[in-house]
CSV table of C-alpha atoms in Angstrom, one decimal:
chain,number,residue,atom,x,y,z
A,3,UNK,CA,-96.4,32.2,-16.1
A,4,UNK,CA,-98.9,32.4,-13.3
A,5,UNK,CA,-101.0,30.7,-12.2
A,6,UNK,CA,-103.6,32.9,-10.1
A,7,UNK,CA,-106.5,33.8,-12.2
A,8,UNK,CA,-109.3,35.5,-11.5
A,9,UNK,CA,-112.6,33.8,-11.3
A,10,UNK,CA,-115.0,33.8,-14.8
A,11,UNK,CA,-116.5,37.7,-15.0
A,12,UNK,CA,-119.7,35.6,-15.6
A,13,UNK,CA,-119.7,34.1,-12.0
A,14,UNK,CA,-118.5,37.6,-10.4
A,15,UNK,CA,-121.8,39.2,-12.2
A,16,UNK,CA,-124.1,36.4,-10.9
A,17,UNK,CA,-123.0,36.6,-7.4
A,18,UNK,CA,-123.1,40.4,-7.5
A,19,UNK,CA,-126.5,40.6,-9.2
A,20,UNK,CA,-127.8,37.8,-6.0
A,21,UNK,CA,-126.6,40.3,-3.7
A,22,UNK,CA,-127.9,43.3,-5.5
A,23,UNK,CA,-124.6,45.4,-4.9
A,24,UNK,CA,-125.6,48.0,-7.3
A,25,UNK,CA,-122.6,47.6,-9.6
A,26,UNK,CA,-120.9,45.7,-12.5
A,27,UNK,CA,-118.0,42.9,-11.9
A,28,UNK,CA,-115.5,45.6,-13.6
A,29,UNK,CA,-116.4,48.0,-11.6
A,30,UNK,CA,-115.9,46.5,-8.4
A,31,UNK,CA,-113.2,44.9,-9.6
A,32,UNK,CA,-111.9,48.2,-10.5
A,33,UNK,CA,-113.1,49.3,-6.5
A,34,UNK,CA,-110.8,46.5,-5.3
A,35,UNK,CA,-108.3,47.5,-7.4
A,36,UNK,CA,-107.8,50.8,-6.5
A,37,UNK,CA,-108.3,50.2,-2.8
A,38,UNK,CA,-105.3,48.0,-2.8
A,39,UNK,CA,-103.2,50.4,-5.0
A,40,UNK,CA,-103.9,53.4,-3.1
A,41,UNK,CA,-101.8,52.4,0.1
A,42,UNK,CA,-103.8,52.4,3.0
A,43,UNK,CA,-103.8,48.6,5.2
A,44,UNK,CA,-105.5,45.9,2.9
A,45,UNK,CA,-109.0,45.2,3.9
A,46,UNK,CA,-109.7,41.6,5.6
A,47,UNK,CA,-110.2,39.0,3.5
A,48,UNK,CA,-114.3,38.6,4.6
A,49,UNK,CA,-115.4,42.2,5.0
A,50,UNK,CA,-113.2,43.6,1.9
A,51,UNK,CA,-116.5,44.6,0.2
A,52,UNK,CA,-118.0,46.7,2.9
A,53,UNK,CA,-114.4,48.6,3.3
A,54,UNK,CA,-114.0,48.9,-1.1
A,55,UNK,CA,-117.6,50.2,-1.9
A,56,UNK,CA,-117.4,52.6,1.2
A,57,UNK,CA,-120.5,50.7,2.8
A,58,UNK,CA,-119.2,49.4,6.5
A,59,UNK,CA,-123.0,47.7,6.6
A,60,UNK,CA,-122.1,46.0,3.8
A,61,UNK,CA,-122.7,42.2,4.1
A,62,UNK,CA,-119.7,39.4,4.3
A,63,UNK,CA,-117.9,37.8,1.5
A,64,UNK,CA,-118.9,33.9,1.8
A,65,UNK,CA,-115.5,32.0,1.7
A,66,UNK,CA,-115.0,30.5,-1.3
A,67,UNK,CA,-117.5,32.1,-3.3
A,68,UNK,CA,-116.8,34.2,-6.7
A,69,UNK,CA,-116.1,37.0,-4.6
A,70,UNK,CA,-114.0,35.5,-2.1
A,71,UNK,CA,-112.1,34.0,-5.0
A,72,UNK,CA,-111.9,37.7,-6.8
A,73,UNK,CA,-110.2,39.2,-3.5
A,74,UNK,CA,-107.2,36.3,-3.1
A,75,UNK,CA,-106.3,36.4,-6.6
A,76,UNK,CA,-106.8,40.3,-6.9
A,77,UNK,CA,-104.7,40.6,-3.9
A,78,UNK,CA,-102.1,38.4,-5.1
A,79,UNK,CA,-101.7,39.2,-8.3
A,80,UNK,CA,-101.3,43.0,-7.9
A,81,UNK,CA,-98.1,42.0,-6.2
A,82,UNK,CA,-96.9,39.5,-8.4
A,83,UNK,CA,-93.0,40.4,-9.6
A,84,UNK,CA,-94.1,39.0,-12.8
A,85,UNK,CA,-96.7,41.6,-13.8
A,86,UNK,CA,-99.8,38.8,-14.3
A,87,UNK,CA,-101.7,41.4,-13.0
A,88,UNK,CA,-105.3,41.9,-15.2
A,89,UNK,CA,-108.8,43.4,-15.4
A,90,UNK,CA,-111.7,41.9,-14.9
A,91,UNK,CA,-113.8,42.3,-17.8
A,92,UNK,CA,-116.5,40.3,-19.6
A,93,UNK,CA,-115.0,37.6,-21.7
A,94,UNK,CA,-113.3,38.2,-25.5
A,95,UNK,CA,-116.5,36.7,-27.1
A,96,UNK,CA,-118.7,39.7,-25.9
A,97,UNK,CA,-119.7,42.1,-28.0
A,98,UNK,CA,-116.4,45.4,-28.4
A,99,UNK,CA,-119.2,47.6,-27.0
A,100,UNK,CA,-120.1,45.9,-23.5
A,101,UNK,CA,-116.2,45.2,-23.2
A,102,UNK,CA,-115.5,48.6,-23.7
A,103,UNK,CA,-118.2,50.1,-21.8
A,104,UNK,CA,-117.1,47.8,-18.7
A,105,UNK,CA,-113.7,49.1,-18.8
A,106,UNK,CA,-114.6,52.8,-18.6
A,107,UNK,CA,-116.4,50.8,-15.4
A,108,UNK,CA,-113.4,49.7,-14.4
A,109,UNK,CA,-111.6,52.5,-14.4
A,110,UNK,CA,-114.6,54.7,-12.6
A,111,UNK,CA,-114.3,51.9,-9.9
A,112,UNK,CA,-110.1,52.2,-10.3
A,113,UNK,CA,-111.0,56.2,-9.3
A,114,UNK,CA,-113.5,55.5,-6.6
A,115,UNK,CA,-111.3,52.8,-4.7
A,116,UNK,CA,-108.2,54.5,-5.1
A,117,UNK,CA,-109.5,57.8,-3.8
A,118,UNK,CA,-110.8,55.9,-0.9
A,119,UNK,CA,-107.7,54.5,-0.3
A,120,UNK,CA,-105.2,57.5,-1.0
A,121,UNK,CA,-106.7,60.3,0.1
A,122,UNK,CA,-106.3,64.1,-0.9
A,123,UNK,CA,-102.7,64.1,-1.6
A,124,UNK,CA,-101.3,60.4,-2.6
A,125,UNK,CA,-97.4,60.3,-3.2
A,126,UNK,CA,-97.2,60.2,-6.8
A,127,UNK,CA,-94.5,60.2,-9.3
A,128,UNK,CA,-95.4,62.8,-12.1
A,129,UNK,CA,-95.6,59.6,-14.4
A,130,UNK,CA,-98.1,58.1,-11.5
A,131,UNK,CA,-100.0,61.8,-11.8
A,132,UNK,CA,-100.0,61.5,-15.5
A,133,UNK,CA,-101.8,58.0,-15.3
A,134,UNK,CA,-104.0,59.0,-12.7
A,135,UNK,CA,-105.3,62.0,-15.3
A,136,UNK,CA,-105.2,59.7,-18.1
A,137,UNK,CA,-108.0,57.2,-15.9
A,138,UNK,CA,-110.1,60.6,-15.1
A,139,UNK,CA,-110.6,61.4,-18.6
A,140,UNK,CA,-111.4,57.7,-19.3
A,141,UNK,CA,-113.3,56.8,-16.8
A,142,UNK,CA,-115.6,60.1,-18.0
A,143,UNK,CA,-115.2,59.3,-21.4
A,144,UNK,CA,-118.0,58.1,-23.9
A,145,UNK,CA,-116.5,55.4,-26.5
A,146,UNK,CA,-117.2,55.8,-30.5
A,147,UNK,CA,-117.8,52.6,-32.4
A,148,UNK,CA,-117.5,52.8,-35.9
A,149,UNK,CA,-114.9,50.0,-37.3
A,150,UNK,CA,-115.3,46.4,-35.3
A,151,UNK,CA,-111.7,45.6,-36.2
A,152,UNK,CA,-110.1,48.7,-35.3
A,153,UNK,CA,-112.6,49.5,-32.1
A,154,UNK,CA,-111.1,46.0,-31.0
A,155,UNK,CA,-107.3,46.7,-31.5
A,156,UNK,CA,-108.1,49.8,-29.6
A,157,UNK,CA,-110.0,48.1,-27.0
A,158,UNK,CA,-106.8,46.0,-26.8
A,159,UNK,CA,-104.3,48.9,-26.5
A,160,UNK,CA,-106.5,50.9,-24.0
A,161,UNK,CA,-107.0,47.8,-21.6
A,162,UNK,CA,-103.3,47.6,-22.0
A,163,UNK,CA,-102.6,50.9,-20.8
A,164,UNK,CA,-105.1,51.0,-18.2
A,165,UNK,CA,-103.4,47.8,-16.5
A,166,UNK,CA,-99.8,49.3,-16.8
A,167,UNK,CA,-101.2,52.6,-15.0
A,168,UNK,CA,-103.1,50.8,-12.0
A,169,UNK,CA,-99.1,49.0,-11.6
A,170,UNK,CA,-97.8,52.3,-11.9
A,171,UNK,CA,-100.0,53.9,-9.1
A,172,UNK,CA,-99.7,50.6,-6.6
A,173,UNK,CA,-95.8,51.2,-7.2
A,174,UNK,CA,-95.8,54.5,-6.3
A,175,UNK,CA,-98.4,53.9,-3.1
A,176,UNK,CA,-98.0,50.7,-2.1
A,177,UNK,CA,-94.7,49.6,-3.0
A,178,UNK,CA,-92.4,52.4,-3.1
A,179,UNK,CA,-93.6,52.9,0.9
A,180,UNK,CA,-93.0,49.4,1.8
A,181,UNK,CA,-89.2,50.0,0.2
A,182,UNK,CA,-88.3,52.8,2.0
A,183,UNK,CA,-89.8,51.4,5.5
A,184,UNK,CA,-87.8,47.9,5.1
A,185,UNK,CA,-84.6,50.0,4.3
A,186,UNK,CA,-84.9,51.7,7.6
């Protein structure tokens, strides 16, 4: 098991709110996310937020802070062999509704970053393009709550999904690349 985790969603969302960033801890978890699957050269470790939310004024990342802490494990764990890769998304004792509504956030924030990263015409499997699709139509998606035991089984599944495909993309990006370069 491993034993990077990403820092409490709570302390992301006060730290983002003091710095009035203009979005959610999903979603800029999502940003980061994306950025770092979509294969261009990871951002530096202090001025990561700047380069993920496409803002180069964009002020420094304290070291050690919520943010800072969000970056190393982020970074780390989207690399990990063992898949401990995960989303940051408000804790299981929030309310179905705000979880579900911040993962379409993190998947709009998945989009943005990875686009960002990528560009035009990423080297995708057609599993990786399938994905890709699959976060589009989430990510735009509005969410129907009508059973709270079923709405969070599905919550469950979709989070699971959403996870596999953000692997699935950084494979195809990030590590597939870095393959075929060290075979050469």
């Amino acid at each position: 098991m491993n034993s990077i985790e990403l820092p409490d969603y709570a302390d992301i969302s006060d730290q983002i709110n003091r710095m009035q960033l203009g979005v959610d801890g999903s979603e800029l978890h999502g940003l980061l996310c994306g950025y770092l699957s979509g294969g261009a050269p990871p951002p530096e470790r202090g001025d990561w937020l700047g380069t993920v939310m496409a803002e180069p004024e964009s002020v420094a990342v304290e070291p050690d802070s919520a943010l800072d802490r969000m970056f190393i494990a982020t970074e780390q764990l989207i690399e990990a062999p063992d898949f401990g890769f995960d989303l940051l998304l408000p804790n299981i004792d929030t309310p179905v509704i705000e979880r579900g509504d911040a993962l379409m956030s993190w998947c709009r924030g998945f989009l943005g970053g990875f686009g960002l990263s990528a560009g035009a015409s990423p080297p995708l499997s057609e599993e990786s393009q399938d994905a890709l699709g699959d976060l589009a139509r989430m990510a735009a998606s509005d969410l129907a709550y009508d059973d709270e035991e079923a709405d969070e089984q599905a919550l469950e599944e979709v989070s699971e999904f959403v996870r596999v495909a953000a692997l699935l993309l950084h494979s195809d990006c990030v590590l597939a690349p870095r393959h075929r370069r060290s075979l050469n």
